[in-house]
Each structure stands twice: as structure tokens, then as C-alpha cells.
Short mmCIF file of C-alpha atoms and ligand atoms in Angstrom, two decimals:
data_model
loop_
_atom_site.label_atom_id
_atom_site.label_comp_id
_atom_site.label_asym_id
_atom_site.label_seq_id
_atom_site.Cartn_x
_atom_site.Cartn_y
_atom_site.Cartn_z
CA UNK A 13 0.00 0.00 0.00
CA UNK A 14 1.60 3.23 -0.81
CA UNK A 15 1.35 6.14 1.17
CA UNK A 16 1.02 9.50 -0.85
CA UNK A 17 1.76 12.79 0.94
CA UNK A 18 1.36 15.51 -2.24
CA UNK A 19 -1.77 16.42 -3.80
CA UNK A 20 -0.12 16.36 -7.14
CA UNK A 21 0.29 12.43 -6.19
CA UNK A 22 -3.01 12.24 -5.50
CA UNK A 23 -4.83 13.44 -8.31
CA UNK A 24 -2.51 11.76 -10.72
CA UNK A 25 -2.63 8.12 -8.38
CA UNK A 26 -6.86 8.63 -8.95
CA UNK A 27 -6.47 9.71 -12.56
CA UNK A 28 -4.23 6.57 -13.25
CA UNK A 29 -7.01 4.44 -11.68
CA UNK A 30 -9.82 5.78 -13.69
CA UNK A 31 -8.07 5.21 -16.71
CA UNK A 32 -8.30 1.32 -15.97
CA UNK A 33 -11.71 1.58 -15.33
CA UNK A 34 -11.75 1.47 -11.62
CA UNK A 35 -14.06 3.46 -9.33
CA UNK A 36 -12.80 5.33 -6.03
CA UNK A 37 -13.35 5.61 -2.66
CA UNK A 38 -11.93 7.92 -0.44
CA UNK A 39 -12.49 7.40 2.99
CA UNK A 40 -11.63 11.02 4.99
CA UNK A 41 -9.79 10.77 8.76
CA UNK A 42 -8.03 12.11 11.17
CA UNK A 43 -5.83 9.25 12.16
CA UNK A 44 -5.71 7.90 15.77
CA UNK A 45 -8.08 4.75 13.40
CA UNK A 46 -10.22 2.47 15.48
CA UNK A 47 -13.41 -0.24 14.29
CA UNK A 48 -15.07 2.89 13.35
CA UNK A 49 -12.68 3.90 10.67
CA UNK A 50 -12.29 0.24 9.84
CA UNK A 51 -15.70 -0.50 9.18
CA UNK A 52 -15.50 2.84 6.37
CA UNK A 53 -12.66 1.84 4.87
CA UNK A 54 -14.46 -1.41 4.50
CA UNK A 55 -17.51 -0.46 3.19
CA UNK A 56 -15.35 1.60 0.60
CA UNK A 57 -13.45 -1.59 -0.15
CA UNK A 58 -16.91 -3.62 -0.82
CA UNK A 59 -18.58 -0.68 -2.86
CA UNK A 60 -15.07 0.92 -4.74
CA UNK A 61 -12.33 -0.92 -6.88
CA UNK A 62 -9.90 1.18 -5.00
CA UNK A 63 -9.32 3.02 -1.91
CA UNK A 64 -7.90 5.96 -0.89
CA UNK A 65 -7.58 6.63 2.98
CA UNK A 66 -6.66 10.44 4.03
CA UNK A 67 -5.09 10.87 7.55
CA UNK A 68 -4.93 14.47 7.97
CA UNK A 69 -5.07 16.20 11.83
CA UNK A 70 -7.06 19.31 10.10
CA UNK A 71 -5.62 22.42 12.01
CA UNK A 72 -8.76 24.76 10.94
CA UNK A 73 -11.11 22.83 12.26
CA UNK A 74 -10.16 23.26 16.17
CA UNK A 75 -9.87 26.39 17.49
CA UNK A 76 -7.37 28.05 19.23
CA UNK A 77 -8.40 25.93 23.10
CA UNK A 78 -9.21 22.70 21.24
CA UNK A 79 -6.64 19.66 21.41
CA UNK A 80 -5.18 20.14 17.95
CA UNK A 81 -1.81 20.14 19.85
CA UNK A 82 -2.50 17.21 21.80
CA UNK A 83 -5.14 14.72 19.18
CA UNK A 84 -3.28 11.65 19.16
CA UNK A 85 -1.40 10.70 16.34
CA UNK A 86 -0.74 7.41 15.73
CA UNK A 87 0.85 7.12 11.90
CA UNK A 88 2.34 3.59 11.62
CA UNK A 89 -0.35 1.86 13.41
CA UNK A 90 -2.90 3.72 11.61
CA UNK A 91 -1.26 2.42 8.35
CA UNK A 92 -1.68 -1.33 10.27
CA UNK A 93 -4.88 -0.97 10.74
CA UNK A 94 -5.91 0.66 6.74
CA UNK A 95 -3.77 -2.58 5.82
CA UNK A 96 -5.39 -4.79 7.77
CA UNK A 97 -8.97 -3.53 6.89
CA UNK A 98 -8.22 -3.77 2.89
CA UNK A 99 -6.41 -7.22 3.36
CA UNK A 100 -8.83 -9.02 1.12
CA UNK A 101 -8.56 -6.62 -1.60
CA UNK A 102 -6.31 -6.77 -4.52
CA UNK A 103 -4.85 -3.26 -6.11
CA UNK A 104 -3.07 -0.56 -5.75
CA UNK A 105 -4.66 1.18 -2.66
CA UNK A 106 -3.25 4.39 -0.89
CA UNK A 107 -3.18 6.21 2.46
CA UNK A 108 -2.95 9.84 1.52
CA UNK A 109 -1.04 11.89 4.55
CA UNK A 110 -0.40 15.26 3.63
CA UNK A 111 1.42 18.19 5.62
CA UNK A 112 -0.23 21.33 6.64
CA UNK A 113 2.12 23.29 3.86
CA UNK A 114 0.57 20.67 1.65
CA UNK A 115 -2.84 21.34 2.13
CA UNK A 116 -2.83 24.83 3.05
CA UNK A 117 -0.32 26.79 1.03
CA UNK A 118 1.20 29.71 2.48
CA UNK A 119 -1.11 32.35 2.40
CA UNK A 120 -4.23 30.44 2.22
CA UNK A 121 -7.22 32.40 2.53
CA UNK A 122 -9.58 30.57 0.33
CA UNK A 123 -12.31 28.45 2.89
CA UNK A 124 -15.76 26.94 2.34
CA UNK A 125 -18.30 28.28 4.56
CA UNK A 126 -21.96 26.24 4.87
CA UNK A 127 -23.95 29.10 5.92
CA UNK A 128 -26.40 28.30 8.55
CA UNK A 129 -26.19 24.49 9.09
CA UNK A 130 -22.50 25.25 9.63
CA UNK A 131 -23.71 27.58 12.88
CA UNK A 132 -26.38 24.73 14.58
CA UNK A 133 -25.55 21.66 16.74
CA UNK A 134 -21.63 21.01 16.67
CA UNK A 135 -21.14 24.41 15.28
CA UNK A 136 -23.07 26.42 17.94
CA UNK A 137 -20.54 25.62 20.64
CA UNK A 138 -17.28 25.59 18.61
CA UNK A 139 -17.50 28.35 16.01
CA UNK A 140 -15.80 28.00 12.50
CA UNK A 141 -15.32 24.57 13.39
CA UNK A 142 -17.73 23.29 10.29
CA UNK A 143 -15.88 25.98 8.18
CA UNK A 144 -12.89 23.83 8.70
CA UNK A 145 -14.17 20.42 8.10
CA UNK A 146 -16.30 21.64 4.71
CA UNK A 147 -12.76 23.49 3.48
CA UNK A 148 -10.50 20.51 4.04
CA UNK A 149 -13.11 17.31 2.62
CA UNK A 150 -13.58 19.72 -0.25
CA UNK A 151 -9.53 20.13 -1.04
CA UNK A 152 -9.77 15.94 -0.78
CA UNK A 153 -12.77 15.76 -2.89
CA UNK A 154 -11.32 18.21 -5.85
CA UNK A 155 -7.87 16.53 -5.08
CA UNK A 156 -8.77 12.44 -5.05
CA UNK A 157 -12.20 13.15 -7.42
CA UNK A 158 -13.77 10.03 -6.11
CA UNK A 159 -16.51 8.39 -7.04
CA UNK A 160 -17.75 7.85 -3.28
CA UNK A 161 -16.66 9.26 -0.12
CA UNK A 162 -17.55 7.54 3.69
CA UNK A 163 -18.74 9.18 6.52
CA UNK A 164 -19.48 8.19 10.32
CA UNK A 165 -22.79 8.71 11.40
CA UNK A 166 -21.07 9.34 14.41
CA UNK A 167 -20.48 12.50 13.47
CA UNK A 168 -23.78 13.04 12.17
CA UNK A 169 -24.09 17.16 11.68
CA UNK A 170 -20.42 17.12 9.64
CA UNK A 171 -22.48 14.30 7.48
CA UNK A 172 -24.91 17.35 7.63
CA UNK A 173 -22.85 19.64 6.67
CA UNK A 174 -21.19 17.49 3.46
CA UNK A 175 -23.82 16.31 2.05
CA UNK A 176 -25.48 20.21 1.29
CA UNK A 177 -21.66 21.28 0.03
CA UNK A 178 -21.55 18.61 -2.10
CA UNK A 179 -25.11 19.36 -3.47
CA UNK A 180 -24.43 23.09 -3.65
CA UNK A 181 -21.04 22.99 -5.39
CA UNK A 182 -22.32 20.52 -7.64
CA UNK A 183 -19.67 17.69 -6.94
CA UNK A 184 -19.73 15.03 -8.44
CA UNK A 185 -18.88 12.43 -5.74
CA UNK A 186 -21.73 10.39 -3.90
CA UNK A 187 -21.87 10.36 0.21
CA UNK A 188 -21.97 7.36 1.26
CA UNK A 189 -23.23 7.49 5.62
CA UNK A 190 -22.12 4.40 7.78
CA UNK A 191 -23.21 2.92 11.14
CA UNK A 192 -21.74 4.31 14.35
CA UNK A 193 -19.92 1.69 15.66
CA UNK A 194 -19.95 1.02 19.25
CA UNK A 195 -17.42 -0.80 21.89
CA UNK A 196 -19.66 -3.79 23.80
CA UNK A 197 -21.04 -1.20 26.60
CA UNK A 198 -22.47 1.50 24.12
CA UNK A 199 -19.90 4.06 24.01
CA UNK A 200 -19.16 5.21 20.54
CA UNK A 201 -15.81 4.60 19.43
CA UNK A 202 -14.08 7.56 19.04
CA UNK A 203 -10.33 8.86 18.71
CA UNK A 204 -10.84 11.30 21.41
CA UNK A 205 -11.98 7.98 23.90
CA UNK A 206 -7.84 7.72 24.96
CA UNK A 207 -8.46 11.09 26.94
CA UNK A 208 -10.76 9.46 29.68
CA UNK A 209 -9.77 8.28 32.86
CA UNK A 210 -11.30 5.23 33.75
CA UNK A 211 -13.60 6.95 35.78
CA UNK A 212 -14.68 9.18 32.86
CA UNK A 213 -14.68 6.10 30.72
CA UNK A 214 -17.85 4.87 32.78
CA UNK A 215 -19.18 8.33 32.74
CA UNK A 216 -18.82 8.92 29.32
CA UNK A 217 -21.67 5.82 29.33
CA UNK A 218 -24.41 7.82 29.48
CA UNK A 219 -24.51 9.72 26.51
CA UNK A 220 -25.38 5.95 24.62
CA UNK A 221 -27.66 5.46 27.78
CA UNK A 222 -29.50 9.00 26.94
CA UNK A 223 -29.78 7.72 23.13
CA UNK A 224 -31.17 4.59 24.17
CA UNK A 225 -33.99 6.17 26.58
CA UNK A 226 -35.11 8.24 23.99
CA UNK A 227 -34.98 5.62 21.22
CA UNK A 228 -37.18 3.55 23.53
CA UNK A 229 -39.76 6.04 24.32
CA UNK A 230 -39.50 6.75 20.55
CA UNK A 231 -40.31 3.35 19.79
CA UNK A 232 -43.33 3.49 22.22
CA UNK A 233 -45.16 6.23 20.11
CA UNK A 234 -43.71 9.18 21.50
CA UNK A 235 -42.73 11.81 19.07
CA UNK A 236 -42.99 14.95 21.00
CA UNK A 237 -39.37 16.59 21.01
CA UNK A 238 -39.63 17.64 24.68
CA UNK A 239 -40.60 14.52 25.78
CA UNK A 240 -37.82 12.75 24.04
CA UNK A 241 -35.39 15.34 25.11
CA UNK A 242 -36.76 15.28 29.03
CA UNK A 243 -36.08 11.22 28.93
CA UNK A 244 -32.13 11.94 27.33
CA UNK A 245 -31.55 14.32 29.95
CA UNK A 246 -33.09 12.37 32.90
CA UNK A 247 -30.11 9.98 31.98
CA UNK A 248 -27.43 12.84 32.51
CA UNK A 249 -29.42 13.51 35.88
CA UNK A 250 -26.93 11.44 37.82
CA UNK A 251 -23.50 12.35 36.90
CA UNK A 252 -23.77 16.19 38.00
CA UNK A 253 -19.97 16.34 37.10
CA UNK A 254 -21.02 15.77 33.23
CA UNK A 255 -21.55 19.14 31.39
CA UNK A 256 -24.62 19.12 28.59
CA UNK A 257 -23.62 20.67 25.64
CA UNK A 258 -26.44 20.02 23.56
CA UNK A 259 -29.36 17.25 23.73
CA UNK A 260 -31.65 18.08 20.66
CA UNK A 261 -34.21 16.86 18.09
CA UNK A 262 -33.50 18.43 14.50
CA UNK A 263 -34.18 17.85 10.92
CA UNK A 264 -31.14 15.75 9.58
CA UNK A 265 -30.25 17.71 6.12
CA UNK A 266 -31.04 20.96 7.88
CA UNK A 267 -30.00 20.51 11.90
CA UNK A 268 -33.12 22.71 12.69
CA UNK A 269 -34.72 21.82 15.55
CA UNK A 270 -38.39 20.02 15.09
CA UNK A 271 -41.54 19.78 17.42
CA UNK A 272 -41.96 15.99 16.48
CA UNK A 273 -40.18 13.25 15.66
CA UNK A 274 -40.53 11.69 11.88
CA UNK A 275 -38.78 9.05 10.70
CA UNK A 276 -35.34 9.93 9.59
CA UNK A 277 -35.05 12.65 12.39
CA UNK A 278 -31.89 13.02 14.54
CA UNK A 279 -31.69 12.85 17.63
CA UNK A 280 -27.90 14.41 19.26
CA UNK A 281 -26.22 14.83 22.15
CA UNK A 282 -22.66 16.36 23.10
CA UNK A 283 -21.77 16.35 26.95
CA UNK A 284 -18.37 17.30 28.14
CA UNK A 285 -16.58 14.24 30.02
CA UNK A 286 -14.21 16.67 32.48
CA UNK A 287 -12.21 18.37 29.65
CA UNK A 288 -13.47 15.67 26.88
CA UNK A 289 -16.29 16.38 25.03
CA UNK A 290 -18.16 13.40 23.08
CA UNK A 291 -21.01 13.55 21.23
CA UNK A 292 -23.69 10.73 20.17
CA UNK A 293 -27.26 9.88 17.96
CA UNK A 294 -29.41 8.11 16.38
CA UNK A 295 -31.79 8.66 13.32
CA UNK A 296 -35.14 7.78 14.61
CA UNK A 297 -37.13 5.59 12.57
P1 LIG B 149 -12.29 11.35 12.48
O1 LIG B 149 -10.99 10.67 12.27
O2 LIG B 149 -12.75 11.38 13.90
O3 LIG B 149 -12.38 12.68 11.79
O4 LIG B 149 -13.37 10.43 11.75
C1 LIG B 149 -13.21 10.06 10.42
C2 LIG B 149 -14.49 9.41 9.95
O5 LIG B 149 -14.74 8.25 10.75
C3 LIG B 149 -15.71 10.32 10.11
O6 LIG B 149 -16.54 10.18 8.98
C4 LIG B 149 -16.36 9.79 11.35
O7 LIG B 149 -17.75 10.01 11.40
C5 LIG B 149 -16.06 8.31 11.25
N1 LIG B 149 -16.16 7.68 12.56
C6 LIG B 149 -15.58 8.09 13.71
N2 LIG B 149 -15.97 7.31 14.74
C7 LIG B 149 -16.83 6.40 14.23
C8 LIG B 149 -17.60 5.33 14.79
N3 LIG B 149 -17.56 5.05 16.08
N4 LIG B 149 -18.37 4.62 13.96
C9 LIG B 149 -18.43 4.91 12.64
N5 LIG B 149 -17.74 5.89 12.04
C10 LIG B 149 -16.95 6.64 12.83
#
């Protein structure tokens, strides 16, 4: 598997494929991979002829308190891991790991700004942060042009976020949205997840707990928002040392908040775990 740091290598790697007739996935990351990333990387290897894995730590999408110092970054394993995930696949795959420089040339000043989505859920509490992530998956999409790109559901108001760039700039690459993936007790794997104590580990539970309770009473008939937002945070009402961020009902392609619950709804929460903040969902049904 060859790992490509330019852009130039990129585009001309993905060019080279098409020519043989292969489609492309890219699957976008941040490194520091886990099951979650795996099962993307997967689902591009079932769905693409080849694969192309970014592992980028994006520096404009944390601000200037965030842990862009500190988010792990775990290179050779990661590599392990994209290897071991494309093991039963043939072809000339890549892990594209750019520099900064690489992706944002000195003087950059050019960024892609989702007006309003970009400002709800996520992007209430940590401003410019969806400016960031829409400006760096666009430089992969023009850069890799591939048919298909994977997202975590996990991260469901960046999926948000993508999906109306990629409709409003026209691109021509298809999001593809995949299953949060879960260790055995709930919690949704996440790179951030090597920041809690054990202590906060077993904290950290109830955000999946909150999810669940209002999934349940969803599944019961309820659909009033404040009744499925009253169970969520009844489940936060026992770890006082757990900051809410967020617990909210919203449209999924717009992140505005609804009265009732439809199918296809999301339902999100983001609680700070001491100086960790995770976030969870699920699309109701
Ligand atoms: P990140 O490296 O955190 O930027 O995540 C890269 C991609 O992996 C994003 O599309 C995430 O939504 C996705 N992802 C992260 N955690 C999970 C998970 N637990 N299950 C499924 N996808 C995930």
C-alpha cells in the first residue's frame, strides 16, 4: 500500500485508476483509526475498486483551546490498521497523509463556509469549526475526485454539513453514511476515547444510555421533542460532574430543531466528560 503525501500524487494516483476503469473511494480521517474507521474503509473496499484513505489532523477545524496540539497521532499503526482492513482486496490502494504546507499553502485564505447548518448543533458551541471540516473534505474531494466518499454517522451534523456542500457545489462524488460503531457497553468509538480516565470512561456511558432512553420512548409512540429530550436528559441527571452541551431533536439535512419526531429525524447529544467532550445519535425511525 503506498502512502502519498502531495496532492499532485493524489490526483494523478486517482487519474491513473480511472483510466483502468476502476471506481474510487476515499475514505476522509483524522488518524488515531479504530473499528469505526475500519468499518469505512471497508464499506469503501466492498462498494469501490480502489481506496484511498486520508489521515490528515485538520488544524482549521479546532480552534485556538481545542486539542489540535494534543489529538493523538498514531501514523504507523494507523497504516496497520488501513492494511489490515483492505487485506482481502487486490490493487493498488493508498493512504494519503499530507502536511499542513501541503494542504494549506502559504497564504491560504480561500475556505468553504456552509452558511447556517454550519452555525447549529456542533457548530453552535465551537464556532468556524464546520468551516474547517467543509474546506478541508472539499480540497480531498477536488484533489482524489472520487466516485464515493464515507462518513461516520457518528459524526452526524459534519455528514450534515457534506452532504449540502456537495449538493451546492455541484460535486460530483456520492456520500456514502455508515453505522456508528460502538465498543460492547455502548460508548461510541471515538479517537478522542484515549483522553478518559477510567472513571470518565464509565461516565462517558451515558450519553449511549440517553440515546437509548429516547430511542425507547421513541419506539413506544412518543414523538414529541420535549418529551424525548426530558427522557435523554433524565439519563445525565446522575452524573452532575457531566456538562450538557447540547441534547436536541433536528431535521437531519437541515439541523433545525423540530416539534416531532418523523422518521429519519436526529436525535444528538454532546456532553463534556471533564475536559473531553463526546457527542452521540441516532436517526429515529
Ligand atoms: P475522524 O478521524 O474522527 O475525523 O473520523 C473520520 C471518519 O470516521 C468520520 O466520517 C467519522 O464520522 C467516522 N467515525 C468516527 N468514529 C466512528 C464510529 N464510532 N463509527 C463509525 N464511524 C466513525
Amino acid at each position: 500500500m503506498e502512502i502519498l503525501h502531495t496532492v499532485a500524487e493524489l490526483r494523478h494516483w486517482s487519474r491513473q485508476q480511472r483510466t483502468t476503469g476502476q471506481t474510487i473511494g476515499l475514505v476522509p480521517t483524522m488518524g488515531a483509526l479504530h473499528a469505526g474507521h475500519a468499518s469505512l474503509i471497508r464499506a469503501a473496499a466492498a462498494s469501490c475498486g480502489r481506496v484511498a484513505v486520508s489521515i490528515f489532523v485538520n488544524p482549521t477545524q479546532f480552534a485556538p483551546n481545542e486539542d489540535y496540539a494534543r489529538y493523538p497521532r498514531t501514523f504507523e499503526a494507523d497504516c496497520a490498521l488501513v492494511q489490515a482492513a483492505l487485506a482481502q482486496t487486490k490493487g493498488a490502494n493508498v493512504v494519503f497523509a499530507p502536511s499542513v504546507e501541503e494542504l494549506y499553502p502559504a497564504g491560504a485564505s480561500t475556505f468553504v463556509e456552509v452558511e447556517g447548518i454550519g452555525d447549529r448543533l456542533d457548530g453552535a458551541s465551537r464556532p468556524r469549526h464546520f468551516r474547517g471540516v467543509a474546506t478541508v473534505v472539499a480540497k480531498l474531494l477536488i484533489a482524489a475526485e472520487p466516485d464515493r466518499a464515507f462518513f461516520g454517522q457518528k459524526d452526524a451534523a459534519q455528514v450534515a454539513i457534506i452532504r449540502r456542500m456537495v449538493s451546492d457545489l455541484r460535486l460530483a462524488t456520492e456520500i456514502v453514511v455508515c453505522p456508528i460503531v460502538r465498543d460492547a457497553d455502548g460508548l461510541a468509538l471515538s479517537s478522542r476515547n484515549v483522553y478518559l480516565s477510567s472513571d470518565e470512561r464509565a461516565q462517558a456511558l451515558v450519553l449511549s444510555r440517553a440515546i437509548r432512553q429516547a430511542e425507547s420512548l421513541a419506539a413506544s409512540g412518543e414523538r414529541r421533542a420535549n418529551a424525548l429530550i426530558e427522557a435523554a436528559r433524565e439519563a445525565f441527571a446522575s452524573f452532575q460532574e457531566l456538562r450538557v452541551d447540547y441534547i436536541e431533536l433536528v431535521d437531519w439535512a437541515t439541523l433545525e430543531p423540530v416539534e416531532n419526531a418523523v422518521s429519519g429525524s436526529l436525535f444528538a447529544v454532546a456532553a463534556w466528560v471533564g475536559t473531553t467532550r463526546l457527542i452521540d445519535n441516532t436517526i429515529l425511525r
